[in-house]
Coordinates of C-alpha atoms in Angstrom, one line a residue:
X18 CA -11.8 22.6 216.8
X19 CA -14.2 22.3 213.9
X20 CA -17.9 23.0 214.0
X21 CA -19.0 23.7 210.5
X22 CA -21.4 21.2 209.0
X23 CA -22.3 19.8 212.4
X24 CA -25.9 20.0 213.5
X25 CA -27.5 19.3 216.9
X26 CA -31.1 18.7 217.5
X27 CA -32.9 19.3 220.8
X28 CA -36.4 18.0 221.5
X29 CA -39.0 17.9 224.3
X30 CA -40.3 14.5 225.3
X31 CA -43.8 13.8 223.9
X32 CA -43.3 16.4 221.1
X33 CA -42.0 16.2 217.6
X34 CA -38.3 16.7 217.0
X35 CA -37.3 20.1 215.5
X36 CA -33.9 20.2 214.0
X37 CA -31.5 23.0 214.9
X38 CA -28.9 23.5 212.3
X39 CA -25.3 24.3 213.2
X40 CA -24.5 28.0 213.4
X41 CA -21.1 29.7 213.1
X42 CA -19.5 30.6 216.4
X43 CA -19.7 34.2 217.6
X44 CA -17.1 35.6 219.9
X45 CA -16.7 38.7 222.1
X46 CA -13.6 40.1 223.5
X47 CA -14.0 41.6 227.0
X48 CA -10.8 42.7 228.7
X49 CA -10.1 41.4 232.1
X50 CA -10.3 43.9 234.9
X51 CA -7.1 45.7 235.8
X52 CA -5.5 45.3 239.3
X53 CA -6.5 48.9 240.3
X54 CA -5.5 50.4 243.6
X55 CA -8.0 50.2 246.5
X56 CA -8.4 53.4 248.5
X57 CA -8.2 52.9 252.2
X58 CA -8.1 55.8 254.7
X59 CA -4.6 56.3 256.0
X60 CA -2.9 53.8 253.6
X61 CA -3.8 55.3 250.2
X62 CA -0.4 57.1 249.7
X63 CA 1.5 54.0 250.8
X64 CA -0.5 51.8 248.5
X65 CA 0.3 54.2 245.6
X66 CA 4.0 53.7 246.4
X67 CA 3.5 50.0 246.0
X68 CA 2.0 50.4 242.6
X69 CA 4.3 49.5 239.7
X70 CA 4.6 52.5 237.3
X71 CA 4.7 50.2 234.3
X72 CA 1.9 47.6 234.8
X73 CA 0.1 49.4 237.6
X74 CA -0.2 46.2 239.6
X75 CA 0.8 46.0 243.2
X76 CA 4.5 45.1 243.7
X77 CA 5.7 42.1 245.7
X78 CA 9.3 41.1 246.6
X79 CA 11.7 41.5 245.0
X80 CA 10.9 45.2 244.5
X81 CA 13.6 46.9 242.4
X82 CA 14.7 50.5 242.4
X83 CA 17.2 52.6 240.4
X84 CA 19.9 54.8 241.8
X85 CA 17.5 57.7 242.0
X86 CA 15.0 55.7 244.0
X87 CA 12.3 55.0 241.4
X88 CA 10.7 51.5 241.9
X89 CA 9.2 48.8 239.7
X90 CA 8.2 45.2 240.0
X91 CA 10.4 42.3 239.1
X92 CA 8.3 41.3 236.1
X93 CA 8.5 44.7 234.5
X94 CA 12.3 45.0 235.2
X95 CA 13.0 42.5 232.3
X96 CA 10.4 44.2 230.1
X97 CA 12.2 47.6 230.3
X98 CA 15.6 46.1 229.5
X99 CA 17.1 47.1 232.8
X100 CA 16.3 50.8 232.3
X101 CA 14.3 52.8 234.7
X102 CA 11.0 53.9 233.0
X103 CA 11.0 57.1 235.0
X104 CA 14.5 58.5 234.6
X105 CA 16.0 56.1 232.0
X106 CA 19.0 55.3 234.2
X107 CA 20.3 51.8 234.5
X108 CA 18.5 49.8 237.1
X109 CA 21.2 47.4 238.3
X110 CA 20.2 44.9 241.0
X111 CA 19.2 47.2 243.9
X112 CA 16.4 46.0 246.1
X113 CA 14.0 48.5 247.8
X114 CA 14.1 46.7 251.2
X115 CA 12.4 49.6 253.0
X116 CA 9.3 49.5 250.8
X117 CA 9.2 45.7 251.1
X118 CA 9.2 46.2 254.9
X119 CA 6.4 48.8 254.7
X120 CA 4.3 46.4 252.7
X121 CA 4.5 43.8 255.5
X122 CA 2.7 46.2 257.8
X123 CA -0.3 46.8 255.5
X124 CA -3.7 45.1 255.6
X125 CA -5.8 45.5 252.5
X126 CA -9.3 44.2 251.3
X127 CA -9.6 41.6 248.6
X128 CA -9.6 43.2 245.1
X129 CA -13.0 41.6 244.6
X130 CA -14.5 43.5 247.5
X131 CA -16.8 45.4 245.0
X132 CA -18.1 41.9 244.0
X133 CA -19.0 41.0 247.6
X134 CA -15.8 39.7 249.2
X135 CA -15.6 41.0 252.8
X136 CA -12.2 39.7 253.7
X137 CA -9.1 41.8 254.7
X138 CA -5.6 40.4 254.4
X139 CA -2.0 41.2 255.2
X140 CA -0.4 42.6 252.0
X141 CA 1.6 39.5 251.3
X142 CA -1.4 37.1 251.8
X143 CA -3.7 39.0 249.5
X144 CA -2.5 37.4 246.3
X145 CA -2.9 33.9 247.5
X146 CA -6.5 34.5 248.6
X147 CA -7.4 36.3 245.4
X148 CA -6.3 33.4 243.3
X149 CA -9.1 31.2 244.9
X150 CA -11.6 33.9 246.1
X151 CA -15.2 32.7 245.7
X152 CA -16.1 36.2 244.5
X153 CA -13.6 36.3 241.7
X154 CA -15.1 36.6 238.2
X155 CA -15.7 33.5 236.1
X156 CA -14.2 32.9 232.7
X157 CA -16.5 32.4 229.7
X158 CA -17.4 28.7 229.5
X159 CA -17.8 28.7 225.8
X160 CA -15.6 25.9 224.3
X161 CA -15.4 27.0 220.7
X162 CA -12.8 29.7 221.2
X163 CA -10.4 31.3 223.7
X164 CA -13.0 33.9 224.7
X165 CA -11.6 36.4 227.1
X166 CA -14.9 37.5 228.6
X167 CA -15.1 37.4 232.4
X168 CA -17.8 38.3 234.8
X169 CA -20.4 37.0 237.2
X170 CA -23.0 34.4 236.3
X171 CA -25.8 36.7 235.1
X172 CA -23.3 38.6 232.9
X173 CA -22.0 35.3 231.4
X174 CA -25.5 33.9 230.8
X175 CA -26.4 37.1 228.8
X176 CA -23.0 37.0 227.1
X177 CA -23.5 33.3 226.0
X178 CA -27.0 34.1 224.7
X179 CA -26.3 37.4 222.9
X180 CA -22.6 37.0 221.7
X181 CA -22.2 33.3 221.2
X182 CA -25.8 32.6 220.3
X183 CA -26.0 29.4 222.3
X184 CA -29.2 27.5 222.8
X185 CA -30.9 28.4 226.1
X186 CA -33.4 26.1 227.6
X187 CA -35.4 25.8 230.9
X188 CA -35.8 22.4 232.4
X189 CA -34.2 19.6 234.3
X190 CA -34.6 16.9 231.6
X191 CA -33.3 17.0 228.0
X192 CA -33.4 15.0 224.9
X193 CA -30.6 16.0 222.5
X194 CA -29.7 14.5 219.1
X195 CA -26.3 15.1 217.5
X196 CA -26.0 14.7 213.7
X197 CA -23.0 14.5 211.4
X198 CA -23.2 13.3 207.9
X199 CA -19.5 12.3 207.5
X200 CA -18.3 11.4 211.1
X201 CA -15.3 9.4 209.9
X202 CA -13.8 12.6 208.4
X203 CA -14.1 14.5 211.7
X204 CA -11.4 13.8 214.3
X205 CA -11.8 16.9 216.4
X206 CA -15.1 18.8 216.6
X207 CA -17.1 20.8 219.1
X208 CA -20.9 20.9 218.8
X209 CA -22.8 24.1 219.8
X210 CA -23.0 24.6 223.6
X211 CA -26.4 24.2 225.2
X212 CA -27.3 26.0 228.5
X213 CA -30.0 24.7 230.8
X214 CA -31.8 26.6 233.6
X215 CA -33.2 24.7 236.5
X216 CA -33.3 24.9 240.3
X217 CA -32.5 28.5 239.8
X218 CA -29.0 27.6 238.4
X219 CA -27.4 27.3 235.0
X220 CA -25.7 24.2 233.5
X221 CA -23.6 23.9 230.3
X222 CA -24.0 20.7 228.2
X223 CA -20.9 20.0 226.1
X224 CA -20.5 17.4 223.3
X225 CA -17.4 16.9 221.1
X226 CA -15.3 14.5 219.2
X227 CA -11.5 14.0 219.8
X228 CA -8.8 11.3 219.7
X229 CA -8.4 9.2 222.9
X230 CA -5.3 7.1 222.5
X231 CA -5.4 5.6 219.0
X232 CA -9.2 5.8 218.6
X233 CA -11.7 8.5 218.0
X234 CA -14.4 9.1 220.6
X235 CA -17.4 11.3 221.4
X236 CA -17.8 12.8 224.9
X237 CA -20.7 14.5 226.6
X238 CA -20.5 16.2 230.0
X239 CA -22.2 18.9 232.1
X240 CA -20.6 21.9 233.8
X241 CA -22.2 23.9 236.6
X242 CA -22.2 27.7 236.3
X243 CA -21.0 28.4 239.9
X244 CA -18.4 27.2 242.4
X245 CA -17.3 23.6 243.0
X246 CA -18.8 23.4 246.5
X247 CA -22.2 24.3 245.1
X248 CA -21.8 22.0 242.1
X249 CA -21.6 19.0 244.5
X250 CA -25.2 19.6 245.5
X251 CA -26.3 18.5 242.0
X252 CA -26.2 15.2 240.1
X253 CA -26.8 14.5 236.5
X254 CA -27.2 11.5 234.3
X255 CA -26.6 11.0 230.6
X256 CA -27.9 8.1 228.5
X257 CA -27.2 7.1 225.0
X258 CA -28.3 4.0 223.1
X259 CA -29.9 2.3 220.2
X260 CA -30.4 -1.2 218.7
X261 CA -31.4 -2.5 222.1
X262 CA -28.2 -1.3 223.8
X263 CA -27.4 1.7 226.0
X264 CA -24.7 3.4 228.0
X265 CA -25.5 5.5 231.2
X266 CA -23.3 8.0 232.9
X267 CA -24.0 9.6 236.3
X268 CA -22.0 12.0 238.4
X269 CA -21.7 15.6 239.7
X270 CA -21.3 18.4 237.2
X271 CA -17.9 20.1 237.3
X272 CA -17.7 23.8 238.0
X273 CA -16.9 26.2 235.2
X274 CA -13.9 27.2 237.5
X275 CA -12.4 24.1 235.8
X276 CA -11.8 24.8 232.2
X277 CA -13.5 22.9 229.4
X278 CA -10.2 21.4 228.4
X279 CA -9.4 20.3 232.0
X280 CA -12.7 18.5 232.3
X281 CA -12.4 16.9 228.8
X282 CA -8.8 15.7 229.4
X283 CA -9.8 14.2 232.8
X284 CA -12.4 12.1 230.9
X285 CA -15.0 13.1 233.5
X286 CA -18.2 12.4 231.4
X287 CA -19.9 10.0 229.1
X288 CA -17.4 8.7 226.5
X289 CA -18.5 6.7 223.5
X290 CA -16.2 5.1 221.0
X291 CA -17.0 6.2 217.5
X292 CA -17.8 2.6 216.3
X293 CA -20.2 2.3 219.2
X294 CA -21.8 5.7 218.4
X295 CA -22.3 4.6 214.8
X296 CA -23.9 1.4 216.0
X297 CA -26.3 3.3 218.2
X298 CA -27.1 5.5 215.2
X299 CA -28.5 2.6 213.3
X300 CA -28.8 2.3 209.5
X301 CA -25.6 1.7 207.5
X302 CA -23.5 3.3 210.2
X303 CA -22.2 5.9 207.9
X304 CA -24.0 8.8 209.5
X305 CA -23.9 9.9 213.1
X306 CA -27.4 10.3 214.6
X307 CA -26.7 10.0 218.3
X308 CA -29.5 10.7 220.8
X309 CA -28.3 11.8 224.3
X310 CA -31.0 12.1 227.0
X311 CA -30.4 13.2 230.5
X312 CA -31.7 14.9 233.6
X313 CA -30.4 17.0 236.5
X314 CA -31.5 16.7 240.1
X315 CA -30.6 18.1 243.5
X316 CA -29.8 16.1 246.6
X317 CA -30.6 17.6 250.0
X318 CA -30.2 16.4 253.6
X319 CA -33.4 15.7 255.5
X320 CA -33.6 16.4 259.2
X321 CA -32.5 12.8 260.0
X322 CA -29.3 13.3 257.9
X323 CA -30.3 11.1 255.0
X324 CA -30.0 12.3 251.4
X325 CA -33.3 13.0 249.6
X326 CA -33.7 13.7 245.9
X327 CA -35.3 17.0 244.9
X328 CA -37.0 17.1 241.6
X329 CA -39.7 19.6 240.4
X330 CA -43.3 18.4 240.6
X331 CA -43.7 19.1 236.9
X332 CA -41.0 17.4 234.8
X333 CA -39.3 20.2 232.9
X334 CA -38.5 19.7 229.2
X335 CA -36.9 22.0 226.7
X336 CA -38.9 25.0 225.4

């Protein structure tokens, strides 16, 4: 995705517009945490037996062993070319059924217990839970690269600000202008991510250009930095217009659990055809000057069960 030569402009209502020029993307590579063993009184030695000597992950059926009794997981069996990594003997197709049976009797905490998960599961149910655990780390929501950084929300906010140099703003309303001097030459592009802080939460505003069917389009959408269930408590609207016309989008933000690509490919956001975007830009329609305004609000249930809209008493703009 291209970003060079693209500039975005953010402004506060009732104030003069200050242009923010496009900056090169900055990336950080943070390795994902390893599947380390969890020490439990009385089961530590058994759990060590269930640790693959090659990848150090917990082993699940089929568990393989060589003629000398050394074990390893099925994934690593192909990686070592059917040779035992301990004694170098040929592995063959011997299953360690005894170890598989022992594993059935174990109960272990979620590997994200250090992040707050209190759950304990039978050995063979643990993986299924960990894949959807609410305490599992989040992937970096930055769309300009395949960043490998993972962590909790406070870590990712700092990471986005310091390593990706994204624009950080406080407020529930925004007024953003996207500028491109030669829009017809750009088929795929990602504008600099913007992060908003309001209601004690963080939201990511994405804007990009891509091909939809046979025609080029622009798309803007919001993602919530948290889980999907919490994201449903918030609603946002996006509005774009010009020359007496406007388009409005309203919906719930998607969680950053859903990748940027997944949200974009589901078309869950404000989509503007390029010709319409240039019409909104005015002038000779050769330069993109698209203004996107929006706001974020929170809906809560009142004691009678009806939904009420919560907005700050002071309308928040961008600092």
